[in-house]
Amino acid sequence: MPELLSSQLRARLSPLRLVSPHQGPQTNLAGAHKGRRRGRSMEFAEHRDYSPGDDLRHLDWAAFARSERLVVKEFESELERTVMVVVDFSASMSEPKRRLALSCAAAFSWVGLLGQDRLGLATLGREARYHPPVRGRGQWGRLMDWLGSSHPGGRADLPASLKSLVQRLPRSSLVLVLSDWLEEEASSALAFAHHRKHQLALLQILDEPDRSPPWLGPLRLEDIETAEFRQLSLEDQTLSFYQQALEQHCQSLRQQCGRLGFHYHRCAAEAQPEEVLLRQLVERGWLA
Amino acid sequence: MAGLTDWGWNAGSQAVWFWVPLAVLLLYLFRPRHRLQPVAAAFLWRRVQDRLGGQSLWRRLQSQRLLWLQLLFCLLAVLALMRPYQVRPGLVAQQVVLIVDRSASMAASGRFQEAVQEARQLVRQAPAGCEFALAALDNNLQMLQPFSSDRVALDGLLAGLRPLALGGQDERVAPLVLSILKNNPQAQVHWFSDHSLAQVQCVAHLFDQGRINYSIDSFQCSGQQLLLAVRNYDAQAAQLQLRVSGAGDFSVDRTCSLRGRGRQLLQIPLTGGQGPYTARILNQDDLDLDNHAFCLDPDSAPQRLLSQEGVSPFLEQAAQAATGLSLLRGAADVKGIHLWARLPEGKLSGGRHIACAPPSSWVQSEFEDQGSVLLTSSLQRQWRFRVSGQRWGKRYLIKSGLAEAVLVDSSGQPLLVEREGALVWLFALENSELPLSPDLPVILSSWLQAHQDPAQAMRAGALCGSRVVVPGPSPMQVTGPLGAFALEQVEWQPDWPGFYHFAWGTLAVNFYAPEESNLDRPKLVAGPPPTAADEVQTRPMSQEYVRPLVVLALLILLYEYRCWWGSKRS
């Protein structure tokens, strides 16, 4: 299996961290990510007036001596985050799309493990596989071996697969889905994930035939996953209509992600992983 | 494989339509098919299809360029197959007989092609329900198709007609035409030939249409004025430029307008001029035969004929017999009535064959006579004459009484005639452009080379006017007026002017069909006057669709091939 992520790219990715779209993790396990509630970390957050019942150990006696007011010191909470990288291995993912998806998945895994996240992997397609979250950068090679052993093909069925997947994850997990997102009912999975308080990041990878089909003439266009077919005579107007339909679908995904607070980014399968990871996703705020 | 040589193709030119099934086959082979193309998302294409289906019918059809091309192709093809026509004014009969002359003379100057084209146009432009019959004339009259309304078959028969190297027998046409007219007085008979059908005047005919042919009919001097008669043989009007010149610097230019066929007399006053006079038509015509004429002063002294080297002895005899003048031999620069016969091909322009021509000036001095000629009593006359060439044959009917034969050949055919005060040398029309054919009877005109032995020359001259079928490069027996002669080692040169070289010298041959030299015409049969209004020229419409059909078919092929190739490449 070819190397999914070069050592040079790994070195350039090392200082970056995965950024959740809008909110911190909601878990009881201590970790490296700042939570929304006050916790027990070493980082001071603020003073609060004492209320009966507060732990007396948190009283700031120095402040009492200066101001004769009883105030309690509060600290930031540092919690653990679960990151799930989902890679679409279905038949619709052509070789360029799958190659870029694997590179991005390896990069996300590397960055996540370096950021002390609990990182899991899942694949969609003929065999929907799930690797439970692990910690530590030493697990990265094992995860890549697991990822490389997946076989492409089959149907992804994004809505059903994502629904079953997000149910396994702890709340407020960061789920990165690397797919072409060419599913008609994909938006239903987004709503369910939002309901489960998860944070989704959608990386939509489209290749050249997806964006502007090069075919002309009468064709039997058959869905490679569902075998649904349409017989059309492709001409300039038909291709124009197709591009409008694709743009409408992508726009719908983008709007729903924006409404739910999810990450969404569309990239070309022919783009280099360095370009996608270090420029596009950094500019979009996925990596910081 | 005996017997297979009897069959042939009546309409071989229709083979060009073989491209139609070929095009259909190519269209079938390259027809656009729905090629299987896997895609990542069929639901997007479903939306496209729904959007296309949601369009109005007109907008959906607008995008189908291939459909429109095919519809246009089919429409034009159907129109062409319906063979649209414009009814020719004047063609009102329900039964039309087409008689096409395919004798040897029709092969000259594309006359046959014009005749067939005219006949096909007539068929195309006939009104619905019109029945046609087709007959072809060569040495026999063949009814190729009885009355039928199948125009396609008739058009194929017409397209397959070819001229034959045979003489036409016009007298066989008249009984057919008369019987048709007797049974059906409303029928129309169309005669496609280069001459009129003299026996039946009601027959519309194609008579050298569009050709230019002028002549000077007569040119005489009365002492005070010159009388010049010019004739236009064509239906279209002509404005002729004439120049009359005499001795010294006498020269007069005249313009003569002739409205269609006809003759006009010009009077030119003599103001100090002196003969001999020459008249010439300056307009260019297609024959250049009778556009020169000459005349003397009324009281001119007796003249002499001048003969040059290479002039046919037979021609000398003929001209001498006709004119009664003494014969001199001299160089070309000697003034006199110059005679010349057929010269070698390189010295004459193509297609111009002059058997005898008048002088450019007249003898002014005495020369030694070469001897007298035995003249008949009818030839002992004082001639005030012109010598001109005239096409001979049925095409210009030399009717009895109109021209008196001065000199005849051994079979009684006139070679030199007196007509309207002029001496006319006749030669066969087929002399002009016919290819040499072993099947065509020929007349041996003359020797071209002088012989040292007078007896030999006599024998050679004795062959003049003999008719024979030249079998080819084998020995042949020729019977002349003075006996039979065997010609051996004849070198067969299948090109006009049929010179044949053998041991004795060179033999010149004029070609004509014996049937065409028969001047004994039956009496003219009176018939109804010819119908008018046949001059309207209309164009057949169906032929105009051929080119756009071909172009459209190629466009459709290219477009479908592009679609096929584009889908395959991807």
mmCIF file of N, CA, C and O in Angstrom, chain B residues 191-250:
data_model
loop_
_atom_site.group_PDB
_atom_site.id
_atom_site.type_symbol
_atom_site.label_atom_id
_atom_site.label_comp_id
_atom_site.label_asym_id
_atom_site.label_seq_id
_atom_site.Cartn_x
_atom_site.Cartn_y
_atom_site.Cartn_z
ATOM 1 N N TRP B 191 -40.833 15.684 -81.896
ATOM 2 C CA TRP B 191 -39.769 15.119 -82.726
ATOM 3 C C TRP B 191 -38.464 15.778 -82.307
ATOM 4 O O TRP B 191 -38.285 16.989 -82.461
ATOM 5 N N PHE B 192 -37.586 14.997 -81.745
ATOM 6 C CA PHE B 192 -36.333 15.525 -81.228
ATOM 7 C C PHE B 192 -35.220 15.159 -82.199
ATOM 8 O O PHE B 192 -34.765 14.017 -82.233
ATOM 9 N N SER B 193 -34.866 16.128 -82.989
ATOM 10 C CA SER B 193 -33.853 15.880 -83.994
ATOM 11 C C SER B 193 -33.198 17.214 -84.334
ATOM 12 O O SER B 193 -33.569 18.261 -83.804
ATOM 13 N N ASP B 194 -32.213 17.151 -85.188
ATOM 14 C CA ASP B 194 -31.565 18.388 -85.603
ATOM 15 C C ASP B 194 -32.144 18.891 -86.917
ATOM 16 O O ASP B 194 -31.567 19.759 -87.563
ATOM 17 N N HIS B 195 -33.226 18.370 -87.313
ATOM 18 C CA HIS B 195 -33.877 18.860 -88.517
ATOM 19 C C HIS B 195 -35.376 18.646 -88.374
ATOM 20 O O HIS B 195 -35.839 17.861 -87.545
ATOM 21 N N SER B 196 -36.084 19.343 -89.183
ATOM 22 C CA SER B 196 -37.541 19.219 -89.097
ATOM 23 C C SER B 196 -37.990 17.956 -89.804
ATOM 24 O O SER B 196 -37.321 17.432 -90.685
ATOM 25 N N LEU B 197 -39.152 17.524 -89.394
ATOM 26 C CA LEU B 197 -39.741 16.355 -90.032
ATOM 27 C C LEU B 197 -40.632 16.876 -91.158
ATOM 28 O O LEU B 197 -41.728 17.371 -90.917
ATOM 29 N N ALA B 198 -40.120 16.754 -92.366
ATOM 30 C CA ALA B 198 -40.750 17.469 -93.464
ATOM 31 C C ALA B 198 -42.135 16.927 -93.803
ATOM 32 O O ALA B 198 -43.026 17.659 -94.176
ATOM 33 N N GLN B 199 -42.312 15.659 -93.591
ATOM 34 C CA GLN B 199 -43.578 15.089 -94.047
ATOM 35 C C GLN B 199 -44.743 15.461 -93.141
ATOM 36 O O GLN B 199 -45.886 15.437 -93.538
ATOM 37 N N VAL B 200 -44.438 15.731 -91.911
ATOM 38 C CA VAL B 200 -45.504 16.010 -90.955
ATOM 39 C C VAL B 200 -45.210 17.363 -90.330
ATOM 40 O O VAL B 200 -44.308 17.509 -89.529
ATOM 41 N N GLN B 201 -45.975 18.337 -90.721
ATOM 42 C CA GLN B 201 -45.661 19.684 -90.283
ATOM 43 C C GLN B 201 -46.178 19.998 -88.887
ATOM 44 O O GLN B 201 -45.804 20.994 -88.297
ATOM 45 N N CYS B 202 -47.034 19.138 -88.411
ATOM 46 C CA CYS B 202 -47.624 19.444 -87.116
ATOM 47 C C CYS B 202 -46.715 19.035 -85.965
ATOM 48 O O CYS B 202 -47.016 19.280 -84.810
ATOM 49 N N VAL B 203 -45.595 18.432 -86.294
ATOM 50 C CA VAL B 203 -44.751 17.901 -85.241
ATOM 51 C C VAL B 203 -43.818 18.997 -84.741
ATOM 52 O O VAL B 203 -43.121 19.630 -85.514
ATOM 53 N N ALA B 204 -43.871 19.181 -83.429
ATOM 54 C CA ALA B 204 -42.912 20.102 -82.849
ATOM 55 C C ALA B 204 -41.541 19.450 -82.848
ATOM 56 O O ALA B 204 -41.409 18.253 -82.592
ATOM 57 N N HIS B 205 -40.539 20.209 -83.175
ATOM 58 C CA HIS B 205 -39.232 19.607 -83.293
ATOM 59 C C HIS B 205 -38.177 20.509 -82.704
ATOM 60 O O HIS B 205 -38.368 21.711 -82.527
ATOM 61 N N LEU B 206 -37.087 19.894 -82.416
ATOM 62 C CA LEU B 206 -35.917 20.619 -81.917
ATOM 63 C C LEU B 206 -34.994 20.826 -83.104
ATOM 64 O O LEU B 206 -34.460 19.881 -83.659
ATOM 65 N N PHE B 207 -34.834 22.061 -83.468
ATOM 66 C CA PHE B 207 -34.125 22.324 -84.703
ATOM 67 C C PHE B 207 -32.959 23.254 -84.399
ATOM 68 O O PHE B 207 -33.056 24.467 -84.471
ATOM 69 N N ASP B 208 -31.866 22.669 -84.044
ATOM 70 C CA ASP B 208 -30.632 23.428 -83.824
ATOM 71 C C ASP B 208 -30.874 24.657 -82.967
ATOM 72 O O ASP B 208 -30.446 25.759 -83.286
ATOM 73 N N GLN B 209 -31.597 24.452 -81.898
ATOM 74 C CA GLN B 209 -31.923 25.604 -81.070
ATOM 75 C C GLN B 209 -30.660 26.159 -80.428
ATOM 76 O O GLN B 209 -29.810 25.431 -79.956
ATOM 77 N N GLY B 210 -30.614 27.450 -80.401
ATOM 78 C CA GLY B 210 -29.495 28.096 -79.753
ATOM 79 C C GLY B 210 -28.238 28.133 -80.590
ATOM 80 O O GLY B 210 -27.222 28.641 -80.147
ATOM 81 N N ARG B 211 -28.285 27.624 -81.768
ATOM 82 C CA ARG B 211 -27.081 27.640 -82.598
ATOM 83 C C ARG B 211 -27.060 28.910 -83.447
ATOM 84 O O ARG B 211 -28.092 29.500 -83.736
ATOM 85 N N ILE B 212 -25.877 29.274 -83.856
ATOM 86 C CA ILE B 212 -25.704 30.479 -84.650
ATOM 87 C C ILE B 212 -25.306 30.052 -86.046
ATOM 88 O O ILE B 212 -24.326 29.335 -86.233
ATOM 89 N N ASN B 213 -26.085 30.469 -86.981
ATOM 90 C CA ASN B 213 -25.791 30.055 -88.345
ATOM 91 C C ASN B 213 -26.338 31.112 -89.295
ATOM 92 O O ASN B 213 -27.539 31.316 -89.372
ATOM 93 N N TYR B 214 -25.429 31.792 -89.914
ATOM 94 C CA TYR B 214 -25.807 32.801 -90.895
ATOM 95 C C TYR B 214 -25.207 32.404 -92.233
ATOM 96 O O TYR B 214 -24.244 31.639 -92.305
ATOM 97 N N SER B 215 -25.757 32.989 -93.280
ATOM 98 C CA SER B 215 -25.183 32.693 -94.604
ATOM 99 C C SER B 215 -25.531 33.846 -95.549
ATOM 100 O O SER B 215 -26.461 34.619 -95.308
ATOM 101 N N ILE B 216 -24.744 33.922 -96.601
ATOM 102 C CA ILE B 216 -25.055 34.826 -97.699
ATOM 103 C C ILE B 216 -25.689 33.975 -98.782
ATOM 104 O O ILE B 216 -25.047 33.076 -99.338
ATOM 105 N N ASP B 217 -26.938 34.231 -99.033
ATOM 106 C CA ASP B 217 -27.655 33.399 -99.995
ATOM 107 C C ASP B 217 -27.270 33.744 -101.427
ATOM 108 O O ASP B 217 -27.072 32.854 -102.254
ATOM 109 N N SER B 218 -27.198 35.005 -101.724
ATOM 110 C CA SER B 218 -26.819 35.362 -103.092
ATOM 111 C C SER B 218 -26.099 36.701 -103.081
ATOM 112 O O SER B 218 -26.316 37.534 -102.193
ATOM 113 N N PHE B 219 -25.265 36.866 -104.074
ATOM 114 C CA PHE B 219 -24.459 38.080 -104.160
ATOM 115 C C PHE B 219 -24.243 38.357 -105.648
ATOM 116 O O PHE B 219 -23.553 37.585 -106.323
ATOM 117 N N GLN B 220 -24.872 39.398 -106.136
ATOM 118 C CA GLN B 220 -24.828 39.666 -107.574
ATOM 119 C C GLN B 220 -24.541 41.145 -107.818
ATOM 120 O O GLN B 220 -24.805 41.988 -106.957
ATOM 121 N N CYS B 221 -24.064 41.411 -109.000
ATOM 122 C CA CYS B 221 -23.748 42.770 -109.393
ATOM 123 C C CYS B 221 -24.582 43.127 -110.624
ATOM 124 O O CYS B 221 -24.588 42.383 -111.617
ATOM 125 N N SER B 222 -25.294 44.255 -110.543
ATOM 126 C CA SER B 222 -26.112 44.671 -111.677
ATOM 127 C C SER B 222 -25.483 45.820 -112.450
ATOM 128 O O SER B 222 -26.117 46.345 -113.344
ATOM 129 N N GLY B 223 -24.333 46.231 -112.109
ATOM 130 C CA GLY B 223 -23.693 47.352 -112.776
ATOM 131 C C GLY B 223 -23.766 48.621 -111.968
ATOM 132 O O GLY B 223 -22.779 49.321 -111.814
ATOM 133 N N GLN B 224 -24.956 48.945 -111.388
ATOM 134 C CA GLN B 224 -25.090 50.150 -110.581
ATOM 135 C C GLN B 224 -25.066 49.832 -109.073
ATOM 136 O O GLN B 224 -24.784 50.702 -108.251
ATOM 137 N N GLN B 225 -25.411 48.625 -108.740
ATOM 138 C CA GLN B 225 -25.451 48.289 -107.329
ATOM 139 C C GLN B 225 -25.163 46.801 -107.142
ATOM 140 O O GLN B 225 -25.274 46.004 -108.077
ATOM 141 N N LEU B 226 -24.810 46.521 -105.905
ATOM 142 C CA LEU B 226 -24.598 45.128 -105.512
ATOM 143 C C LEU B 226 -25.835 44.655 -104.755
ATOM 144 O O LEU B 226 -26.356 45.365 -103.888
ATOM 145 N N LEU B 227 -26.296 43.477 -105.083
ATOM 146 C CA LEU B 227 -27.459 42.900 -104.411
ATOM 147 C C LEU B 227 -26.966 41.746 -103.554
ATOM 148 O O LEU B 227 -26.382 40.783 -104.040
ATOM 149 N N LEU B 228 -27.224 41.902 -102.272
ATOM 150 C CA LEU B 228 -26.702 40.926 -101.311
ATOM 151 C C LEU B 228 -27.867 40.403 -100.472
ATOM 152 O O LEU B 228 -28.599 41.176 -99.866
ATOM 153 N N ALA B 229 -28.048 39.087 -100.463
ATOM 154 C CA ALA B 229 -29.112 38.463 -99.667
ATOM 155 C C ALA B 229 -28.467 37.667 -98.547
ATOM 156 O O ALA B 229 -27.626 36.799 -98.802
ATOM 157 N N VAL B 230 -28.859 37.994 -97.319
ATOM 158 C CA VAL B 230 -28.322 37.267 -96.158
ATOM 159 C C VAL B 230 -29.469 36.518 -95.486
ATOM 160 O O VAL B 230 -30.629 36.933 -95.535
ATOM 161 N N ARG B 231 -29.124 35.424 -94.861
ATOM 162 C CA ARG B 231 -30.146 34.577 -94.248
ATOM 163 C C ARG B 231 -29.726 34.231 -92.820
ATOM 164 O O ARG B 231 -28.536 34.014 -92.543
ATOM 165 N N ASN B 232 -30.704 34.220 -91.965
ATOM 166 C CA ASN B 232 -30.496 33.776 -90.578
ATOM 167 C C ASN B 232 -31.227 32.451 -90.421
ATOM 168 O O ASN B 232 -32.426 32.370 -90.635
ATOM 169 N N TYR B 233 -30.523 31.435 -90.027
ATOM 170 C CA TYR B 233 -31.130 30.118 -89.881
ATOM 171 C C TYR B 233 -31.650 29.874 -88.471
ATOM 172 O O TYR B 233 -32.188 28.815 -88.193
ATOM 173 N N ASP B 234 -31.462 30.821 -87.618
ATOM 174 C CA ASP B 234 -31.832 30.587 -86.225
ATOM 175 C C ASP B 234 -33.108 31.339 -85.874
ATOM 176 O O ASP B 234 -33.443 32.338 -86.484
ATOM 177 N N ALA B 235 -33.754 30.818 -84.821
ATOM 178 C CA ALA B 235 -35.006 31.446 -84.407
ATOM 179 C C ALA B 235 -34.764 32.769 -83.705
ATOM 180 O O ALA B 235 -35.620 33.644 -83.715
ATOM 181 N N GLN B 236 -33.623 32.902 -83.106
ATOM 182 C CA GLN B 236 -33.385 34.143 -82.369
ATOM 183 C C GLN B 236 -32.914 35.243 -83.320
ATOM 184 O O GLN B 236 -32.299 34.981 -84.349
ATOM 185 N N ALA B 237 -33.220 36.464 -82.892
ATOM 186 C CA ALA B 237 -32.863 37.597 -83.731
ATOM 187 C C ALA B 237 -31.356 37.767 -83.782
ATOM 188 O O ALA B 237 -30.635 37.369 -82.866
ATOM 189 N N ALA B 238 -30.909 38.376 -84.878
ATOM 190 C CA ALA B 238 -29.473 38.565 -85.052
ATOM 191 C C ALA B 238 -29.242 39.897 -85.733
ATOM 192 O O ALA B 238 -30.040 40.354 -86.556
ATOM 193 N N GLN B 239 -28.148 40.493 -85.341
ATOM 194 C CA GLN B 239 -27.722 41.714 -86.005
ATOM 195 C C GLN B 239 -26.379 41.414 -86.664
ATOM 196 O O GLN B 239 -25.380 41.200 -85.977
ATOM 197 N N LEU B 240 -26.383 41.418 -87.940
ATOM 198 C CA LEU B 240 -25.216 40.960 -88.688
ATOM 199 C C LEU B 240 -24.394 42.152 -89.153
ATOM 200 O O LEU B 240 -24.926 43.170 -89.598
ATOM 201 N N GLN B 241 -23.109 41.985 -89.046
ATOM 202 C CA GLN B 241 -22.166 42.968 -89.564
ATOM 203 C C GLN B 241 -21.603 42.418 -90.873
ATOM 204 O O GLN B 241 -21.087 41.310 -90.913
ATOM 205 N N LEU B 242 -21.729 43.201 -91.919
ATOM 206 C CA LEU B 242 -21.274 42.741 -93.233
ATOM 207 C C LEU B 242 -20.250 43.722 -93.782
ATOM 208 O O LEU B 242 -20.324 44.931 -93.526
ATOM 209 N N ARG B 243 -19.359 43.167 -94.520
ATOM 210 C CA ARG B 243 -18.341 43.993 -95.177
ATOM 211 C C ARG B 243 -18.232 43.554 -96.631
ATOM 212 O O ARG B 243 -18.033 42.367 -96.909
ATOM 213 N N VAL B 244 -18.377 44.539 -97.503
ATOM 214 C CA VAL B 244 -18.265 44.291 -98.939
ATOM 215 C C VAL B 244 -17.051 45.056 -99.436
ATOM 216 O O VAL B 244 -16.920 46.260 -99.176
ATOM 217 N N SER B 245 -16.184 44.349 -100.077
ATOM 218 C CA SER B 245 -14.974 45.000 -100.578
ATOM 219 C C SER B 245 -14.762 44.606 -102.021
ATOM 220 O O SER B 245 -15.226 43.543 -102.470
ATOM 221 N N GLY B 246 -14.103 45.472 -102.729
ATOM 222 C CA GLY B 246 -13.810 45.218 -104.128
ATOM 223 C C GLY B 246 -12.365 45.532 -104.431
ATOM 224 O O GLY B 246 -11.523 45.619 -103.513
ATOM 225 N N ALA B 247 -12.105 45.685 -105.684
ATOM 226 C CA ALA B 247 -10.738 45.992 -106.075
ATOM 227 C C ALA B 247 -10.374 47.397 -105.600
ATOM 228 O O ALA B 247 -11.240 48.267 -105.434
ATOM 229 N N GLY B 248 -9.125 47.597 -105.373
ATOM 230 C CA GLY B 248 -8.689 48.888 -104.877
ATOM 231 C C GLY B 248 -9.061 49.053 -103.420
ATOM 232 O O GLY B 248 -8.955 48.125 -102.637
ATOM 233 N N ASP B 249 -9.540 50.250 -103.078
ATOM 234 C CA ASP B 249 -9.886 50.519 -101.686
ATOM 235 C C ASP B 249 -11.389 50.545 -101.485
ATOM 236 O O ASP B 249 -11.894 51.182 -100.553
ATOM 237 N N PHE B 250 -12.097 49.896 -102.341
ATOM 238 C CA PHE B 250 -13.558 49.872 -102.190
ATOM 239 C C PHE B 250 -13.934 48.954 -101.019
ATOM 240 O O PHE B 250 -13.610 47.760 -101.020
#
